[in-house]
Coordinates of C-alpha atoms in Angstrom, one line a residue:
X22 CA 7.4 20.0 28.7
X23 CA 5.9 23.0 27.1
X24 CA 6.0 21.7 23.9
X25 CA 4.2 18.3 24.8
X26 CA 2.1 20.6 26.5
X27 CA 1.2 22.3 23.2
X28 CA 0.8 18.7 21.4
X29 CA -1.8 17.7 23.7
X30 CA -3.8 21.2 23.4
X31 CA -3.4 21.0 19.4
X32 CA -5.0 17.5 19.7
X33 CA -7.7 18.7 21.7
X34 CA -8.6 21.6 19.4
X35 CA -8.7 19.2 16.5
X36 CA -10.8 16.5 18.5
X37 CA -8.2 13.7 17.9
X38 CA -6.3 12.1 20.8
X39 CA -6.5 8.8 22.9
X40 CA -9.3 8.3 25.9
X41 CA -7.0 7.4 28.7
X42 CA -9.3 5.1 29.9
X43 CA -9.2 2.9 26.8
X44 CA -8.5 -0.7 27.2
X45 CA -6.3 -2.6 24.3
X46 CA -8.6 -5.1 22.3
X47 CA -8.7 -8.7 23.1
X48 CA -6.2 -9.9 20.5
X49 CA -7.0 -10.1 16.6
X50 CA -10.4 -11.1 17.1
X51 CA -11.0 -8.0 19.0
X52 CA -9.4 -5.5 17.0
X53 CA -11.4 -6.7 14.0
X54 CA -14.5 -6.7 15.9
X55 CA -13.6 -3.1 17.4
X56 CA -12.5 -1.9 13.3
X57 CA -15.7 -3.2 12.0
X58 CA -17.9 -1.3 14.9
X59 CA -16.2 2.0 14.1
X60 CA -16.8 1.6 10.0
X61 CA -20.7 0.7 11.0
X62 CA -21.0 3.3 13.5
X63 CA -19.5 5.9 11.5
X64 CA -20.2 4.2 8.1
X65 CA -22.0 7.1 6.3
X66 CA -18.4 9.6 7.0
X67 CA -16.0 7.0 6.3
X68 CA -17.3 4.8 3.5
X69 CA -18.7 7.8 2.4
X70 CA -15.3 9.6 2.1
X71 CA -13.8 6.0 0.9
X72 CA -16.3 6.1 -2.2
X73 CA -15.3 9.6 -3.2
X74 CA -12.2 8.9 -3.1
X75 CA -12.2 5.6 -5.0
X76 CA -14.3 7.6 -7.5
X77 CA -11.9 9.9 -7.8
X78 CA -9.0 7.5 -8.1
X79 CA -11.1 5.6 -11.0
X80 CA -10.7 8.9 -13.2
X81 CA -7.3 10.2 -12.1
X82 CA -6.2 6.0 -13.1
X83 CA -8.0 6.3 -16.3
X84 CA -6.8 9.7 -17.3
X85 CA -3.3 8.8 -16.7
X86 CA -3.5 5.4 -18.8
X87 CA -5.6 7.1 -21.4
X88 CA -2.6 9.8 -21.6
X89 CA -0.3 7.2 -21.5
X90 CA -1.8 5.4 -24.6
X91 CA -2.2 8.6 -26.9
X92 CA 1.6 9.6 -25.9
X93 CA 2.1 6.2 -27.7
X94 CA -0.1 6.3 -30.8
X95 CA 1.7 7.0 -33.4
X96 CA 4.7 4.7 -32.3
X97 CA 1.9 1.6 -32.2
X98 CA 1.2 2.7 -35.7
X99 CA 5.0 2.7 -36.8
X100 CA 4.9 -0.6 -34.8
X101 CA 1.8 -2.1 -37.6
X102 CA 3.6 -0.1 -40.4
X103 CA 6.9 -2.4 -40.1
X104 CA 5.0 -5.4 -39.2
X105 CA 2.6 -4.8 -42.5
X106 CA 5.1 -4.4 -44.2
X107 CA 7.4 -7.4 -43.5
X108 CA 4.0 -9.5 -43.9
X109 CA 3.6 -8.3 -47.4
X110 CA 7.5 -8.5 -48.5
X111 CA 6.7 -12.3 -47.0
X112 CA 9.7 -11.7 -44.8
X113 CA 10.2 -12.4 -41.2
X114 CA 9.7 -9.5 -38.4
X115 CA 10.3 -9.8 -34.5
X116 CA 7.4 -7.9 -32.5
X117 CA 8.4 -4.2 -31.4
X118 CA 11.8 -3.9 -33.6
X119 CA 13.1 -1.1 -36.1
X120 CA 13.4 1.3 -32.8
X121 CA 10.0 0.5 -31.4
X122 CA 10.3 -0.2 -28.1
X123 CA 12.4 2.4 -26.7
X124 CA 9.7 4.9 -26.8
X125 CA 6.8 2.7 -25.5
X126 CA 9.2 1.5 -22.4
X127 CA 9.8 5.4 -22.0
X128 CA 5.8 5.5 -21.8
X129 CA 5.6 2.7 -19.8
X130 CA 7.7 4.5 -16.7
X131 CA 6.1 8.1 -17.1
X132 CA 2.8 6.4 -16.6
X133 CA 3.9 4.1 -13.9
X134 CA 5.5 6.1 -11.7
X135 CA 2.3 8.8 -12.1
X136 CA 0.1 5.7 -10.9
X137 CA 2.3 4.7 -7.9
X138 CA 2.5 8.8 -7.1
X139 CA -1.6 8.3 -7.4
X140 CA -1.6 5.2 -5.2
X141 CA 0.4 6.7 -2.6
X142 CA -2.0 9.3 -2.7
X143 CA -4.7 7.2 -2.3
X144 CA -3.4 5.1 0.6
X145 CA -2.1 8.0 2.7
X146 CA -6.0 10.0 2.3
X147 CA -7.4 7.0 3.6
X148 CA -4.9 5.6 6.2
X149 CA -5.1 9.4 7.9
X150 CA -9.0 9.7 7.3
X151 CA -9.4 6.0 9.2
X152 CA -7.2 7.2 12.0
X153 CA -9.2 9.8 12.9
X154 CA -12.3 8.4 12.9
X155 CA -11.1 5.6 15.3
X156 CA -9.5 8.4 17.5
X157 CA -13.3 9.7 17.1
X158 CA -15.3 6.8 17.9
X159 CA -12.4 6.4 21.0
X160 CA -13.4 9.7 22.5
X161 CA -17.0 8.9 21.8
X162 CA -17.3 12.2 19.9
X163 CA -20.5 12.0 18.9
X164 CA -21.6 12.4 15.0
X165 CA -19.2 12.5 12.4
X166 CA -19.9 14.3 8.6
X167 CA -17.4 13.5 5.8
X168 CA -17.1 17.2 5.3
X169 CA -15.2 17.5 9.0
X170 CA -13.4 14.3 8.3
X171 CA -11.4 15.4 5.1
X172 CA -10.9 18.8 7.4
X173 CA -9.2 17.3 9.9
X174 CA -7.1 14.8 7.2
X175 CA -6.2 17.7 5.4
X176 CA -4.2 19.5 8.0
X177 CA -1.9 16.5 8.7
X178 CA -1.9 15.5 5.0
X179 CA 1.7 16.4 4.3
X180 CA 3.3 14.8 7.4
X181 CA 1.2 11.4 6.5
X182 CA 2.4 11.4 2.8
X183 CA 6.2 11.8 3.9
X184 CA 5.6 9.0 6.0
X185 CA 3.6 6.5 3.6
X186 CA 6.4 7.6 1.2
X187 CA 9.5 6.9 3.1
X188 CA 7.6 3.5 4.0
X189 CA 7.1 2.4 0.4
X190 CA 11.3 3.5 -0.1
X191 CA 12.0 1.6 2.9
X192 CA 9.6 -2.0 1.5
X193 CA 10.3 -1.1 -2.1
X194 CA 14.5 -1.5 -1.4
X195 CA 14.2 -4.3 -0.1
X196 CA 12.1 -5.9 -2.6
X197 CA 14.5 -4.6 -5.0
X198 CA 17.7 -6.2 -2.9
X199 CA 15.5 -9.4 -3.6
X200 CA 15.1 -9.0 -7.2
X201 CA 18.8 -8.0 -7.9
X202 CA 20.0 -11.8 -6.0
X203 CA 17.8 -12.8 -8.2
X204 CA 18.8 -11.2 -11.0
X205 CA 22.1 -11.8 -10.5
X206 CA 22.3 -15.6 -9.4
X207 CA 20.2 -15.9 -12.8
X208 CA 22.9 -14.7 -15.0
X209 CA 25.6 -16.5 -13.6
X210 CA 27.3 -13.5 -11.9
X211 CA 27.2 -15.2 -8.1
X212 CA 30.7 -16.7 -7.6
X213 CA 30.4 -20.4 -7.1
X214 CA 26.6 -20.3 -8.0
X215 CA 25.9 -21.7 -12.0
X216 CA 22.5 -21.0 -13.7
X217 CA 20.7 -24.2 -14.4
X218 CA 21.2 -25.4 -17.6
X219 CA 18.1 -26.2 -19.4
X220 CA 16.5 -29.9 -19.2
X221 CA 18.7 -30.0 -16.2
X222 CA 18.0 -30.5 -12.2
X223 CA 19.3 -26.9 -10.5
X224 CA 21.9 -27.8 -8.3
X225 CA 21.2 -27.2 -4.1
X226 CA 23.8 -23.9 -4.7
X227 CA 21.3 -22.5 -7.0
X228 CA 18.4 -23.5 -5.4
X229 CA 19.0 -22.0 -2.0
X230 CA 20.5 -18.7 -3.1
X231 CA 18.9 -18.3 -6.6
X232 CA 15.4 -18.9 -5.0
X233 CA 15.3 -19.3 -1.5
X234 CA 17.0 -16.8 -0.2
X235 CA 15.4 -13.9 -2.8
X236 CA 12.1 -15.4 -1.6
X237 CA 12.5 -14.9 2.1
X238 CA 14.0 -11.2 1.2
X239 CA 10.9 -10.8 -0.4
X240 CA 9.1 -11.6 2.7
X241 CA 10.8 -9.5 4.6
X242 CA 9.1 -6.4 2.8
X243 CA 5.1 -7.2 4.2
X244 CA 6.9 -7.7 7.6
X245 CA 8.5 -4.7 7.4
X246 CA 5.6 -2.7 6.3
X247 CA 3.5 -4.4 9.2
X248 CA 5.9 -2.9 11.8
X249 CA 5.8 0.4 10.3
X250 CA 1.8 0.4 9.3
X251 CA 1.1 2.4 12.8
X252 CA 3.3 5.2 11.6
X253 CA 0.3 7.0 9.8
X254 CA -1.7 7.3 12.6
X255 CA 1.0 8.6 15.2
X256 CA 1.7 11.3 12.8
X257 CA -2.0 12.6 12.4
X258 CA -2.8 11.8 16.2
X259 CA 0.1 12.3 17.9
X260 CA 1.4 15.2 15.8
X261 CA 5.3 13.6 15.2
X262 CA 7.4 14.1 12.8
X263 CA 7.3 11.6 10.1
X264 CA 11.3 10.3 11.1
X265 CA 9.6 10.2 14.4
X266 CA 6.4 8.8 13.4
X267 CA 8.4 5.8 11.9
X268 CA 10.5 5.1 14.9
X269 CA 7.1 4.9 17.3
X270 CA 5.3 2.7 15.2
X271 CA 8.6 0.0 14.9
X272 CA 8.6 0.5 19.3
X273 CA 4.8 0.2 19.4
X274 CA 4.7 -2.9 17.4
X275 CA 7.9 -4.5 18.6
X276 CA 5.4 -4.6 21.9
X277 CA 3.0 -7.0 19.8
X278 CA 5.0 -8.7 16.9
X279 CA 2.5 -11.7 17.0
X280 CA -0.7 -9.3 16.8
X281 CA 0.7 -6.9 14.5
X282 CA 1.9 -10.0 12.2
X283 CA -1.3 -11.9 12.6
X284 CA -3.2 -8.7 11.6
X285 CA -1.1 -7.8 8.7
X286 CA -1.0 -11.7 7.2
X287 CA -5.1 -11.1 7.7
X288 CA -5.4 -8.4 5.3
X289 CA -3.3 -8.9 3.2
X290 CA -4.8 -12.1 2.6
X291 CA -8.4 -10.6 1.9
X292 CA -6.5 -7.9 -0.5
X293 CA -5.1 -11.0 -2.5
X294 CA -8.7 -12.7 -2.4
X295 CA -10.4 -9.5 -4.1
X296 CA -7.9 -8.8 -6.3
X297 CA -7.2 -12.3 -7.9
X298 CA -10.4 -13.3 -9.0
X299 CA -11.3 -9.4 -10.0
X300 CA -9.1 -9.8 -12.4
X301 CA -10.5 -12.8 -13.8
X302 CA -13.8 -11.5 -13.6
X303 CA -12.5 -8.6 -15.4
X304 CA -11.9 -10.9 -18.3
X305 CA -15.4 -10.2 -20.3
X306 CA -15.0 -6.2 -19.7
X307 CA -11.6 -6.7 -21.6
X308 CA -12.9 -8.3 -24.6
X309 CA -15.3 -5.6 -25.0
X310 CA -13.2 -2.9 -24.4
X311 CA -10.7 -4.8 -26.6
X312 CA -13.1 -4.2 -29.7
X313 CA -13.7 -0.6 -28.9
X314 CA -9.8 -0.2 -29.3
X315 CA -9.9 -2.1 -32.9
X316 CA -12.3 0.4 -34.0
X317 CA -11.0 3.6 -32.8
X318 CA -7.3 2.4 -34.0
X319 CA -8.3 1.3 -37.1
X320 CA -7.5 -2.6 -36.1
X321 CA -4.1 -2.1 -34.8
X322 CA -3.2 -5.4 -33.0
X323 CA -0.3 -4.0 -31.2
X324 CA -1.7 -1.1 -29.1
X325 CA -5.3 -3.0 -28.7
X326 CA -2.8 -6.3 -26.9
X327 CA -1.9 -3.9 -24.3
X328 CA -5.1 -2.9 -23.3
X329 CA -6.1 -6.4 -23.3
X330 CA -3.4 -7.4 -21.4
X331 CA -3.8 -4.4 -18.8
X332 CA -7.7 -3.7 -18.3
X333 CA -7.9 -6.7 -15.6
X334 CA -5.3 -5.9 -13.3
X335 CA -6.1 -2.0 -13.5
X336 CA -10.1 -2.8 -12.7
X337 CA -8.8 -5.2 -10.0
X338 CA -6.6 -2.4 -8.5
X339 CA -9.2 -0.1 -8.8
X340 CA -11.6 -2.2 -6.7
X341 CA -9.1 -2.5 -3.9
X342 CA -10.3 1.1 -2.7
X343 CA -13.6 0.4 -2.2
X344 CA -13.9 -2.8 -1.0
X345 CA -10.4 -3.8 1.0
X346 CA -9.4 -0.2 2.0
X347 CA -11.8 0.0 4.7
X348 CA -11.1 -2.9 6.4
X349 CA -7.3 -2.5 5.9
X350 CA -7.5 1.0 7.2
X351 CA -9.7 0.4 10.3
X352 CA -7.8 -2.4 11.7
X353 CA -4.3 -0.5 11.0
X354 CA -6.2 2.3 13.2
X355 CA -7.4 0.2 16.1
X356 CA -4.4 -1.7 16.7
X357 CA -2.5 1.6 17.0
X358 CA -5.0 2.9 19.2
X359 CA -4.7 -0.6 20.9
X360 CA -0.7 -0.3 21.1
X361 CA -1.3 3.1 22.5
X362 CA -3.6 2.5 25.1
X363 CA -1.4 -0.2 26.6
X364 CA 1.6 1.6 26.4
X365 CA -0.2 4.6 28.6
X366 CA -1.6 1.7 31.0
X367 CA 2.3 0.7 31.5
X368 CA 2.9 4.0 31.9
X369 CA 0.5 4.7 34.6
X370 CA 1.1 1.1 36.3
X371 CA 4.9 2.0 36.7
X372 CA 4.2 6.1 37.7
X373 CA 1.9 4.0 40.8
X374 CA 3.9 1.8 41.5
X375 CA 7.4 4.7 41.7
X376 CA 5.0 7.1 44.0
X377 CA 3.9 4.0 46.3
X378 CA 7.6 3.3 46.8
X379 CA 8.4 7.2 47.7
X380 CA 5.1 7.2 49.9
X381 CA 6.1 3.9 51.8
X382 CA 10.3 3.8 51.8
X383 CA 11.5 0.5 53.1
X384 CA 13.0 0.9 57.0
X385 CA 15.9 0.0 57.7
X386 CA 17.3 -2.4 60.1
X387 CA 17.5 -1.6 63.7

C-alpha cells in the first residue's frame, strides 16, 4: 500500500497519470480521432520534439554509414585492384574474391547493429515523449513546451529503453525461428521435406512447411509486438518495472485483441505506404549521389554500387520519423490510455457493486 501510495504521488509531481473520469474511445475510429486531437492540440511540443529528433537521427544515420564506408575504403580499392587486374590479364574474376568479402561483411554488422542501437533509440524517445503528452492532454494540463516534454521523457528514459529492447528480442526471435524453418526446409535438412528441384512443381510437403508455415511465424512477430506496444507507456506513466511493464501491456490488450489488432494492422499499413514509394522516389537522389561517389573514389564501381543500392531504403527509413512516427506513437498512447481507463471503470463498477452487497446482505429465510 505504501509503495502504490508513493507511485501515485511520483506521478503527480511529474504531471503524468490517468483522469479517473476518462472514458475509453469509441473503438478505432475513436482512438484515431482522439491521437490526432492530442498531436493538433499539442502539435508545436510534440512534432516539435519529433522534428528534432528526426533531425538528429538524419546525422547520427549518416555518420554511422559514412564511418561505415571509410572503415571499407581501402578493401573497395583492393576489390577494383583484383578486378583490374583480371580485366587486363583477359582472365575471368568472380565479384568480391581474393579475401574481399570477409572484411566488408565484418563492416556490414558493426554498422548495422550501430543503426538498429540508433533506431531503438529513436523509437523509445518518441513512444515515451507521446505517452506523456496524451497523459497531458488526459488531465487537461494546460500548455505544453518541448523543453518540459524531453524533461519528463528523460527521467523514465532508461526503464522505456529496457522495455523497447526486450520487445525487439522477444519480435526479433521469432522472426528468426521463421527464417531458420526456412532456412532449413531450403537446404533439405527437414526429414521427409525435399527442396524443389529446379523446373519442378514443389511438392505439398514443401510447400506447407517450406513456406507456409515460416510465413505465419513471421506473422506472429507484428502480433506480438501489437500486444506488447502498451508496454512503453505503462512504464513512463505507471512507473513499472519494464518485466512488469511487459506483462500489463499483454493483460491490457488481451482485454481488446480486436482493437489492439485492428490498430496495429492500421499503422503499420501507412508505415509500409510511406516507406515503399519513398524509396522509389529516392531513386533520382541516388543517381546523383551515385556520381559524387565516382568522383571522390576515383570511379570505383564496387563501393559507388553500394551506395546506390543503399541510399533509397536509408532515405525512406529516415522519413519514417517524421511523417509515420507521430501517428504511430499517438494511437499506441491513446489506446493505452483507453485500456486503462476501462480497466479502472471495471474496477470501480465491481468495488460498487462488493460495498452494495455488504450494505444490503440478503435475509435469510424465516
Amino acid at each position: 500500500m505504501a509503495h502504490e501510495g508513493s507511485q501515485s504521488t511520483a506521478r503527480v509531481a511529474d504531471g503524468m497519470g490517468d483522469n479517473p473520469t476518462e472514458q475509453p474511445g469509441g473503438g478505432i475510429g475513436g482512438a484515431l480521432r482522439s491521437s490526432l486531437g492530442v498531436v493538433r492540440r499539442y502539435r508545436g511540443a510534440l512534432y516539435g520534439f519529433t522534428l528534432r529528433v528526426s533531425a538528429l537521427t538524419a546525422v547520427l544515420g549518416c555518420a554511422i554509414v559514412a564511418g561505415g564506408f571509410a572503415a571499407a575504403w581501402d578493401t573497395f580499392e583492393g576489390v577494383r585492384d583484383y578486378a583490374d587486374r583480371n580485366i587486363a590479364n583477359e582472365d575471368s574474376y568472380v565479384a568480391y574474391a581474393d579475401g574481399g568479402l570477409p572484411p566488408l561483411v565484418r563492416v556490414g554488422v558493426v554498422v548495422s547493429l550501430l543503426l538498429l542501437v540508433l533506431a531503438l533509440l529513436v523509437v523509445t524517445v518518441l513512444h515515451t515523449a507521446y505517452a506523456i503528452g496524451d497523459s497531458h492532454a488526459t488531465r487537461d494540463g494546460g500548455p505544453l513546451t518541448t523543453r518540459e516534454l524531453w524533461r519528463r521523457t528523460r527521467r523514465r528514459l532508461p526503464a522505456a529503453l529496457v522495455v523497447n529492447l526486450l520487445t525487439g528480442l522477444a519480435v526479433g526471435a521469432v522472426e528468426l525461428a521463421g527464417l531458420v524453418l526456412f532456412s532449413l526446409v531450403d537446404g533439405g535438412e527437414v526429414p521427409g521435406v525435399e527442396p524443389t528441384p529446379l523446373h519442378e512443381t514443389a511438392t505439398w510437403q514443401y510447400t506447407l512447411v517450406g513456406w507456409v508455415l515460416p510465413i505465419a511465424i513471421w506473422c506472429l512477430g507484428p502480433l506480438l509486438y501489437f500486444r506488447l506496444s502498451a508496454a512503453t507507456a505503462e512504464t513512463v506513466l505507471e512507473r513499472r518495472s519494464p518485466f512488469v511493464a511487459l506483462y500489463r501491456s499483454w493483460v491490457l490488450t488481451r482485454r481488446a485483441r480486436r482493437r489492439t489488432l485492428g490498430l496495429g494492422t492500421l499503422v503499420t499499413a501507412a508505415a509500409v505506404l510511406v516507406f515503399w514509394p519513398a524509396r522509389y522516389a529516392a531513386a533520382p537522389l541516388a543517381h546523383v549521389a551515385g556520381l559524387g561517389m565516382l568522383w571522390l573514389s576515383d570511379d570505383n564501381v564496387w563501393i559507388t554500387g553500394v551506395l546506390v543500392m543503399i541510399l533509397p531504403t536509408a532515405v525512406a527509413l529516415l522519413l519514417l520519423p517524421p511523417v509515420v512516427m507521430p501517428l504511430v506513437c499517438a494511437v499506441v498512447a491513446r489506446l493505452h490510455g483507453d485500456l486503462r481507463a476501462r480497466e479502472e471503470e471495471a474496477g470501480r463498477d465491481a468495488g460498487a457493486a462488493g460495498s452494495s452487497a455488504l450494505n444490503h446482505p440478503t435475509g435469510g429465510v424465516g
